[in-house]
Coordinates of C-alpha atoms and ligand atoms in Angstrom, one line a residue:
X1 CA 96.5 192.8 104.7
X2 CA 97.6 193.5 101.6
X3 CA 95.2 194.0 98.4
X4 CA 93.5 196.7 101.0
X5 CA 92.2 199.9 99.7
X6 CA 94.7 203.2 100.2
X7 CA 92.8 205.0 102.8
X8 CA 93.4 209.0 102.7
X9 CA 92.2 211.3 105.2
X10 CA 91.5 214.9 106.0
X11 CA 94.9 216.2 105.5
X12 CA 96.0 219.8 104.1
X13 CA 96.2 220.8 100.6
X14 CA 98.8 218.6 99.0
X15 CA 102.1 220.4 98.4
X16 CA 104.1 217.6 97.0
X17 CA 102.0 215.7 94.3
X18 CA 104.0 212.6 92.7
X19 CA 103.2 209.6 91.2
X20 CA 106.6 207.6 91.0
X21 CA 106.3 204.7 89.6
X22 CA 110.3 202.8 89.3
X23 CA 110.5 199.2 87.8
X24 CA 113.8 197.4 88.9
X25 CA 112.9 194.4 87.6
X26 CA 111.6 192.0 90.2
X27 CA 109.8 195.2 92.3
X28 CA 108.1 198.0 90.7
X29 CA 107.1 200.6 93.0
X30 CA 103.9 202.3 91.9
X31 CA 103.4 204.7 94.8
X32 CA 101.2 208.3 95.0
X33 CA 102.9 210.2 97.6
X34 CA 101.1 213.7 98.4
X35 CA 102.8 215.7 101.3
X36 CA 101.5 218.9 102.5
X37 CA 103.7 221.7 104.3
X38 CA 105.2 219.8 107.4
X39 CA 106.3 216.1 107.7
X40 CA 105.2 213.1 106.3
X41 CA 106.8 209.5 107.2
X42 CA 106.6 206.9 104.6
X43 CA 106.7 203.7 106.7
X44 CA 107.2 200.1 105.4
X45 CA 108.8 197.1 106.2
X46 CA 112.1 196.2 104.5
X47 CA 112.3 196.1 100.7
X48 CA 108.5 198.0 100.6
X49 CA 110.7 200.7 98.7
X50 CA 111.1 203.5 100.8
X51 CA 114.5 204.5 99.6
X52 CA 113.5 204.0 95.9
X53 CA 110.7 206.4 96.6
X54 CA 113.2 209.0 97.9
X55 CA 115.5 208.2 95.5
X56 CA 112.5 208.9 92.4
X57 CA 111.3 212.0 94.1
X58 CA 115.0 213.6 93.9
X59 CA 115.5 212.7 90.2
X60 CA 117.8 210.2 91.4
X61 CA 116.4 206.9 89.8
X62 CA 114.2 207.3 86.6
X63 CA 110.5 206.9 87.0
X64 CA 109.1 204.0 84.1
X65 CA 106.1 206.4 84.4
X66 CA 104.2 209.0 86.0
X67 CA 105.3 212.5 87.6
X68 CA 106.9 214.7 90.5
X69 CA 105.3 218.4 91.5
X70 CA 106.2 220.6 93.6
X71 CA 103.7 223.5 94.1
X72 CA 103.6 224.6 90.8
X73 CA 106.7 223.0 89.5
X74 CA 106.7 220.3 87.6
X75 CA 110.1 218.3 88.0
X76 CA 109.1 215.2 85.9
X77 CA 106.4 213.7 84.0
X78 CA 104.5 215.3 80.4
X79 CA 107.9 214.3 78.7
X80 CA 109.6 217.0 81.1
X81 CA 112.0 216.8 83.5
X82 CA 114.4 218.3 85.3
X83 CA 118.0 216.5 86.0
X84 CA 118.6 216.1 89.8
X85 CA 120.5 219.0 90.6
X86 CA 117.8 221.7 89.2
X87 CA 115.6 220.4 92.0
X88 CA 115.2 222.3 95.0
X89 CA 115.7 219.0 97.3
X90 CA 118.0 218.6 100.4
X91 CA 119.0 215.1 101.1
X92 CA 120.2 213.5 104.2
X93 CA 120.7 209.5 104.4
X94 CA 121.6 207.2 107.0
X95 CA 125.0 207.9 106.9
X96 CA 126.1 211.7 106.8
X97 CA 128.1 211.1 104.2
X98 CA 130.3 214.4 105.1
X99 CA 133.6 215.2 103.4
X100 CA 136.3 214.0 105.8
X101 CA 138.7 216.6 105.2
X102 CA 136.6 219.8 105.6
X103 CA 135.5 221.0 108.6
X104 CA 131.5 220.9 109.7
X105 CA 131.3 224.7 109.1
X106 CA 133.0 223.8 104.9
X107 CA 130.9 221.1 105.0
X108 CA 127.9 222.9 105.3
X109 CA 129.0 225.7 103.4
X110 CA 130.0 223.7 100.4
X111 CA 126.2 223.5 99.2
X112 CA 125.7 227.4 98.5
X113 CA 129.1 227.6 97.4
X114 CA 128.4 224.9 94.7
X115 CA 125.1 227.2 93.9
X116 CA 127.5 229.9 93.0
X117 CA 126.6 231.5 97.2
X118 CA 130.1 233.6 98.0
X119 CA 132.9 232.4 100.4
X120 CA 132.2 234.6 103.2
X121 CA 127.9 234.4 102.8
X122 CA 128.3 230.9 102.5
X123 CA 130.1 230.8 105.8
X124 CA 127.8 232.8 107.0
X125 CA 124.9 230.9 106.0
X126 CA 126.8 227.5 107.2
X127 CA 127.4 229.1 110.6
X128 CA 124.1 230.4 111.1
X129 CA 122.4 226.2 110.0
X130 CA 125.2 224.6 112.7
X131 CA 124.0 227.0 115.2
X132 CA 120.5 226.2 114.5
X133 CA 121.6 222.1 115.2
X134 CA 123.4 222.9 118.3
X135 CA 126.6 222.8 116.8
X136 CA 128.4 226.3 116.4
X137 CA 131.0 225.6 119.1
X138 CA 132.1 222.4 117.2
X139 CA 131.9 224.2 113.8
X140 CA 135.7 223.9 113.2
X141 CA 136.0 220.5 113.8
X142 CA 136.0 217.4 111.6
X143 CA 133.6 214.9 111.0
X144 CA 136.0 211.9 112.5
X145 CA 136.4 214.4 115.3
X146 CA 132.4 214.6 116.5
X147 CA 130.1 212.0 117.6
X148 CA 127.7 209.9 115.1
X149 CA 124.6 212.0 116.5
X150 CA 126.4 215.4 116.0
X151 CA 127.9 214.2 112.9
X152 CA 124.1 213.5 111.4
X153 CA 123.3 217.0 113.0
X154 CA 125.5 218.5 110.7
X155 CA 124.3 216.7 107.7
X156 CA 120.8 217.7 108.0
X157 CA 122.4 221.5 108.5
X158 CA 124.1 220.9 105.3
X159 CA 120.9 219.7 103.1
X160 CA 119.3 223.2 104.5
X161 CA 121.8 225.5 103.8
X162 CA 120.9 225.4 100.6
X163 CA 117.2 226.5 101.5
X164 CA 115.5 223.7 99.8
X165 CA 111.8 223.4 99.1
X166 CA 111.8 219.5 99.5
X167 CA 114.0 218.0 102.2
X168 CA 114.3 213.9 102.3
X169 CA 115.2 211.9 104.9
X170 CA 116.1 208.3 104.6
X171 CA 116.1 206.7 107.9
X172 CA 118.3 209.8 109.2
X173 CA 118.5 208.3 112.7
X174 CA 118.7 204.3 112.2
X175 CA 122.7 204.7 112.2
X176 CA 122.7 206.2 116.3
X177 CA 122.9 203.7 118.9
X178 CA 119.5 204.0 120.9
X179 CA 120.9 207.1 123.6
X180 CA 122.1 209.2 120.4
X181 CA 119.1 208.4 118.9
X182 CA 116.5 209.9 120.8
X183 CA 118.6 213.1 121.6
X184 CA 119.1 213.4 117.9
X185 CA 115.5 212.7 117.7
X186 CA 114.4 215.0 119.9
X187 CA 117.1 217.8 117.8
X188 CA 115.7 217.0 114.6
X189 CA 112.5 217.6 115.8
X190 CA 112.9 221.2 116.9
X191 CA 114.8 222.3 113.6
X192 CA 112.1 220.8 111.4
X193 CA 109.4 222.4 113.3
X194 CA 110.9 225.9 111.9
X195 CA 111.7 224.2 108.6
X196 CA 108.9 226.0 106.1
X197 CA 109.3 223.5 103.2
X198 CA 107.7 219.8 102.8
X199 CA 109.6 217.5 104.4
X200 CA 109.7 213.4 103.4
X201 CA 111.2 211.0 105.9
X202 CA 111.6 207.2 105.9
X203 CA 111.3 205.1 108.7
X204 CA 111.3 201.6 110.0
X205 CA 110.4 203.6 114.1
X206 CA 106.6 204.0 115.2
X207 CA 108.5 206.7 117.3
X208 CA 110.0 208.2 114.9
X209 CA 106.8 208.7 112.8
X210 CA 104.6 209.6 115.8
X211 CA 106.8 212.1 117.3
X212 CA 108.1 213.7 114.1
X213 CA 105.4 213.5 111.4
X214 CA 102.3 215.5 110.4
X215 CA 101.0 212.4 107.7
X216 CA 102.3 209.3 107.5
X217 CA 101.9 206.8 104.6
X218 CA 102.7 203.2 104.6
X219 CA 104.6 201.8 101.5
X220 CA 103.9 197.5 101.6
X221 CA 105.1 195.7 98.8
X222 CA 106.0 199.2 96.8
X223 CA 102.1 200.2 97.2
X224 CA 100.5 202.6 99.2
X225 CA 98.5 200.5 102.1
X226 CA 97.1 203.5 104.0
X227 CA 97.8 207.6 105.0
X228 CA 96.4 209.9 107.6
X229 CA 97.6 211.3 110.7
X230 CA 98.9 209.5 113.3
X231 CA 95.8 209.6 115.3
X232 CA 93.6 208.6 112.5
X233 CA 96.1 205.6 111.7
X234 CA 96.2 204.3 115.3
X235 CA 92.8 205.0 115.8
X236 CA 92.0 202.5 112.5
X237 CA 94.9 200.7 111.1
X238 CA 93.9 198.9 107.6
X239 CA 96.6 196.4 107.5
X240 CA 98.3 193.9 109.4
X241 CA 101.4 195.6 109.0
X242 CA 100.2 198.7 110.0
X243 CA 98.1 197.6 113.1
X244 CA 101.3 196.0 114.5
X245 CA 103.4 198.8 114.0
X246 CA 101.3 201.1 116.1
X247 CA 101.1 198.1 118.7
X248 CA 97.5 196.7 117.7
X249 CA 95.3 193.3 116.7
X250 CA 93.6 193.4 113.9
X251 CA 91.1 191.2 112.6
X252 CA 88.6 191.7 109.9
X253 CA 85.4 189.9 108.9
X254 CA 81.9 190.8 108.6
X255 CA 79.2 192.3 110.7
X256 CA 76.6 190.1 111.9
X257 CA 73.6 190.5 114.0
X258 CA 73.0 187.6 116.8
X259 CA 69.9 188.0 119.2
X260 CA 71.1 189.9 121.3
X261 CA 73.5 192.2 120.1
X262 CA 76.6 192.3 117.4
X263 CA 79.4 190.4 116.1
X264 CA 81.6 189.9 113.8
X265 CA 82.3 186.4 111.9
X266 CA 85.5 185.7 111.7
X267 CA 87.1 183.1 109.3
X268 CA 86.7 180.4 112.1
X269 CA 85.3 182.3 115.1
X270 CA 83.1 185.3 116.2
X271 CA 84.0 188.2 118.1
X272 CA 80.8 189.4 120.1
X273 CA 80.7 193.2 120.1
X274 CA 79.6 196.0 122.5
X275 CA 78.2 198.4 120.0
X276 CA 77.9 197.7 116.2
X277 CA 79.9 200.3 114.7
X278 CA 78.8 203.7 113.5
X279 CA 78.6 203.5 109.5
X280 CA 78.3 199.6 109.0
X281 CA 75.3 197.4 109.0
X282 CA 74.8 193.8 108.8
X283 CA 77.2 192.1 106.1
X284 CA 79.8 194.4 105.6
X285 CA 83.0 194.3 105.9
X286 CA 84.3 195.3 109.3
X287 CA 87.9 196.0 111.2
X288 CA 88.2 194.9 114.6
X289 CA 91.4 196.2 117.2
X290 CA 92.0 194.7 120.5
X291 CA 94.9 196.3 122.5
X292 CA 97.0 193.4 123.7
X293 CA 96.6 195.0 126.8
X294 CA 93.0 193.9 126.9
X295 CA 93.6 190.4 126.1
X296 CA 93.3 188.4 129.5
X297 CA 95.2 185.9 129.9
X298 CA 94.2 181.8 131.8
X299 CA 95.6 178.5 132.4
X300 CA 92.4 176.7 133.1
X301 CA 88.7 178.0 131.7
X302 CA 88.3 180.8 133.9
X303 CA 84.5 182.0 135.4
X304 CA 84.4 185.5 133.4
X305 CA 82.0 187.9 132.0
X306 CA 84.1 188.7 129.2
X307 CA 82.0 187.4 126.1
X308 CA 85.2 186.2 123.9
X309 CA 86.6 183.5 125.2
X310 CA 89.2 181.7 123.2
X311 CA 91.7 178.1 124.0
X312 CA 94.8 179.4 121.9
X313 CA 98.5 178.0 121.4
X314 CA 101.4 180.0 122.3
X315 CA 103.4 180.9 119.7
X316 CA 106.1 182.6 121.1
X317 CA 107.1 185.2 123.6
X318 CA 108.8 188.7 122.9
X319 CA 110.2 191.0 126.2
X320 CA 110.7 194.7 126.2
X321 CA 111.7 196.0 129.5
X322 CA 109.2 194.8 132.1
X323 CA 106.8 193.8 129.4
X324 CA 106.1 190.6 127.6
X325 CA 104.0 190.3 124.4
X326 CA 102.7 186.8 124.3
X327 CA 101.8 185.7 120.2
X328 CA 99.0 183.0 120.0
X329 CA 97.2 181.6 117.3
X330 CA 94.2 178.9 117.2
X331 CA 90.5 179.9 116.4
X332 CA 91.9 183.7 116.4
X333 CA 95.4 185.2 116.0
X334 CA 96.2 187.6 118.7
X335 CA 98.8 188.9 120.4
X336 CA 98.7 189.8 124.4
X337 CA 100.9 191.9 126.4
X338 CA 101.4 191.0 130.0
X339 CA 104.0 191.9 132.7
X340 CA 106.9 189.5 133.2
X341 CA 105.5 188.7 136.4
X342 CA 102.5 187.2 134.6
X343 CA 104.3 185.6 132.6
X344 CA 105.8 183.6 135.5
X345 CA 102.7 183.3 137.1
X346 CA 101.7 181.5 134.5
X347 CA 104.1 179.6 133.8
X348 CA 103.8 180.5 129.7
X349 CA 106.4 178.7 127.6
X350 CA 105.8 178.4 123.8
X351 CA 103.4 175.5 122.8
X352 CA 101.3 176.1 126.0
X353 CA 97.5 176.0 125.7
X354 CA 96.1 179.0 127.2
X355 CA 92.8 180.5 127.9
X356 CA 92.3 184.0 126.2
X357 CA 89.2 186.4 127.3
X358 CA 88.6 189.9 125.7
X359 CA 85.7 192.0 127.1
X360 CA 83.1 192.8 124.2
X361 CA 83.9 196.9 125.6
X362 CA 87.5 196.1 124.2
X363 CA 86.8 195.6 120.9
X364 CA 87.4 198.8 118.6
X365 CA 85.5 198.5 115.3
X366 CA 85.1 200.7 111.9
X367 CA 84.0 199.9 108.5
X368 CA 86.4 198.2 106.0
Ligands
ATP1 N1 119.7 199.3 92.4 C1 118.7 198.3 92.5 N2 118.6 197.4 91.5 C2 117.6 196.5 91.6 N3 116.8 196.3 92.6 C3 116.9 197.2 93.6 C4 117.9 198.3 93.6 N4 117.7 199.0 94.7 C5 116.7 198.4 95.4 N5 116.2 197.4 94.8 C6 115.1 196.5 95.2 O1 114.0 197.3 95.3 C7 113.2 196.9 96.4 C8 112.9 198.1 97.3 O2 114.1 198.6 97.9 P1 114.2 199.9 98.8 O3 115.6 200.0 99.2 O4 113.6 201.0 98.1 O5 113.3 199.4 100.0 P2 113.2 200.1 101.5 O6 111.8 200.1 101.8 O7 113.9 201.4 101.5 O8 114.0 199.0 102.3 P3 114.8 199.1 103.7 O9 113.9 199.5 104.7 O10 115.4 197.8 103.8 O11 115.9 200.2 103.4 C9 113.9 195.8 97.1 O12 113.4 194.6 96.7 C10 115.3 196.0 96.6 O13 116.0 194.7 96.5

């Protein structure tokens, strides 16, 4: 929902401090990133400015205003700044980008050589990074000779051969077909866990975020929509955007009390509630998740106990694997996840009218 307060969280003492605000004419990004030691995803759909972000924190577009630290550095802002290569940053985009010609072991080397490192240290240096990606044995090779996976391997050994103290990441694994991309994954993984600096990686991958970050923060529209852990994000997404990229519904509306028990009023329904949330009180502002899990699914009224009962219009249908996530709309918006045998059970084709039931016990709610 955008318009929401950023929400920020318990996380460690911000390393990275920036305020990068870009204006390329139709978008301006106006984003506060913070990033502690560790990793930190910036998620967002398309065009939210994820790469601009990158691209401002490495001196690479100018900001129209505000400022990049690093500990106690400051790159840009208070009329200074300091020009793209006097930055401590490693980059690695979606592409590795390698020189053709050299070889992987050159490749990597040619960063400390360009910072004045010599020959043989540089070699040194480059053959102790390929090690540390799994690839010394292919260190004389070319990039046309290795796979995509290996080949983005050695890219992110290049951007650390140069020790930097800010490493960026634009979506480093959205190039490798799905197999390469969760061993690459599961690689990068391991050699940023001993990386020591602040690390910034975007991504379009709930999986990518969940299994490689520390923070993430959700760009929307070139605005920061909400950061926190993972936990603390699926636990209480505070957009639409956010809720389905962690795989939840979210509605919003406002806490009322009936006799007995809670709800909350939604713009044209009520959603009847186990427990009224810790920290709210009648009229305010609520967030309510449903896993689509727990949405039940009927072709005629069924006889349930489940309090929310809703006649809703299929949408349409999405399948991953066994699983099918059925999108509705009517008195609520929801989406429900059912296996495909369900779905034949049921017979559910898109413009069906179906019966939707949600136990009051589902319902996950938290102050807006
Ligand atoms: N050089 C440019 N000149 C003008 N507009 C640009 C330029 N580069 C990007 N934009 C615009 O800025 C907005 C943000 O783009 P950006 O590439 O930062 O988004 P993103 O979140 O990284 O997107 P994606 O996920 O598609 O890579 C988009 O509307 C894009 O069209």
């Amino acid at each position: 929902m955008s318009g929401a307060p950023a929400a920020t969280t318990g996380i460690p003492a911000a390393v990275l401090d920036a305020h990068v605000v870009v204006d390329r004419g139709e978008f301006v990004l106006d984003a506060e990133l913070r990033a502690p030691l560790g990793v930190t995803a910036l998620l967002g759909p398309n065009g939210s400015g994820k790469t601009t972000a990158l691209l401002g924190l490495a001196g690479l577009v100018g900001l129209a205003r505000g400022h990049v630290r690093l500990g106690e550095e400051q790159w840009e802002g208070d009329a200074r700044g300091r020009a793209p290569e006097q930055r401590s940053v490693g980059l690695v985009l979606a592409e590795p980008m390698l020189f053709p010609h050299l070889t992987l072991l050159d490749n990597v080397a040619f960063g400390p050589r360009a910072r004045g490192m010599p020959r043989a240290r540089a070699r040194e240096r480059a053959r102790e990074e390929l090690g540390r990606v799994g690839l010394a044995d292919l260190a004389r090779r070319r990039p046309g000779e290795v796979s995509s996976g290996q080949a983005q391997r050695a890219a992110l050994a290049r951007a650390l051969a140069t020790d930097p103290e800010l490493l960026l990441l634009d979506e480093p694994l959205s190039a490798l077909d799905p197999e390469t991309r969760s061993r690459t994954r599961a690689d990068l993984s391991h050699r940023l866990r001993d990386y020591p600096g602040v690390t910034v990686l975007t991504t379009h991958d709930p999986l990518d975020a969940l299994t490689l970050a520390d923070q993430l923060v959700f760009l929307e529209g070139g605005r920061v929509t909400q950061t926190g852990t993972p936990g603390e994000v699926v636990g209480r997404p505070r957009t639409a955007y956010v809720a389905s990229l962690v795989g939840l519904n979210l509605l919003s509306g406002i806490l009322v009390q009936k006799d007995p028990g809670w709800a909350v009023r939604l713009a044209s329904s009520e959603l009847a509630l186990a427990d009224p949330p810790a920290g709210a009180g009648e009229g305010d502002e609520v967030w309510a998740t449903v896993n689509p899990e727990a949405v039940a699914l009927f072709t005629d009224r069924p006889e349930t106990s489940a309090r929310n009962l809703w006649r809703l219009t299929v949408d349409s249908v999405t399948v991953t694997g066994q699983r099918a996530r059925i999108h509705l709309s009517g008195e609520v918006s929801l989406v429900a996840e059912v296996t495909l045998g369900a779905v034949a059970a049921l017979g559910i084709t898109t413009g069906q009218q179906l019966w939707a039931a949600v136990k009051a016990t589902e319902i996950h709610t938290y102050p807006a």
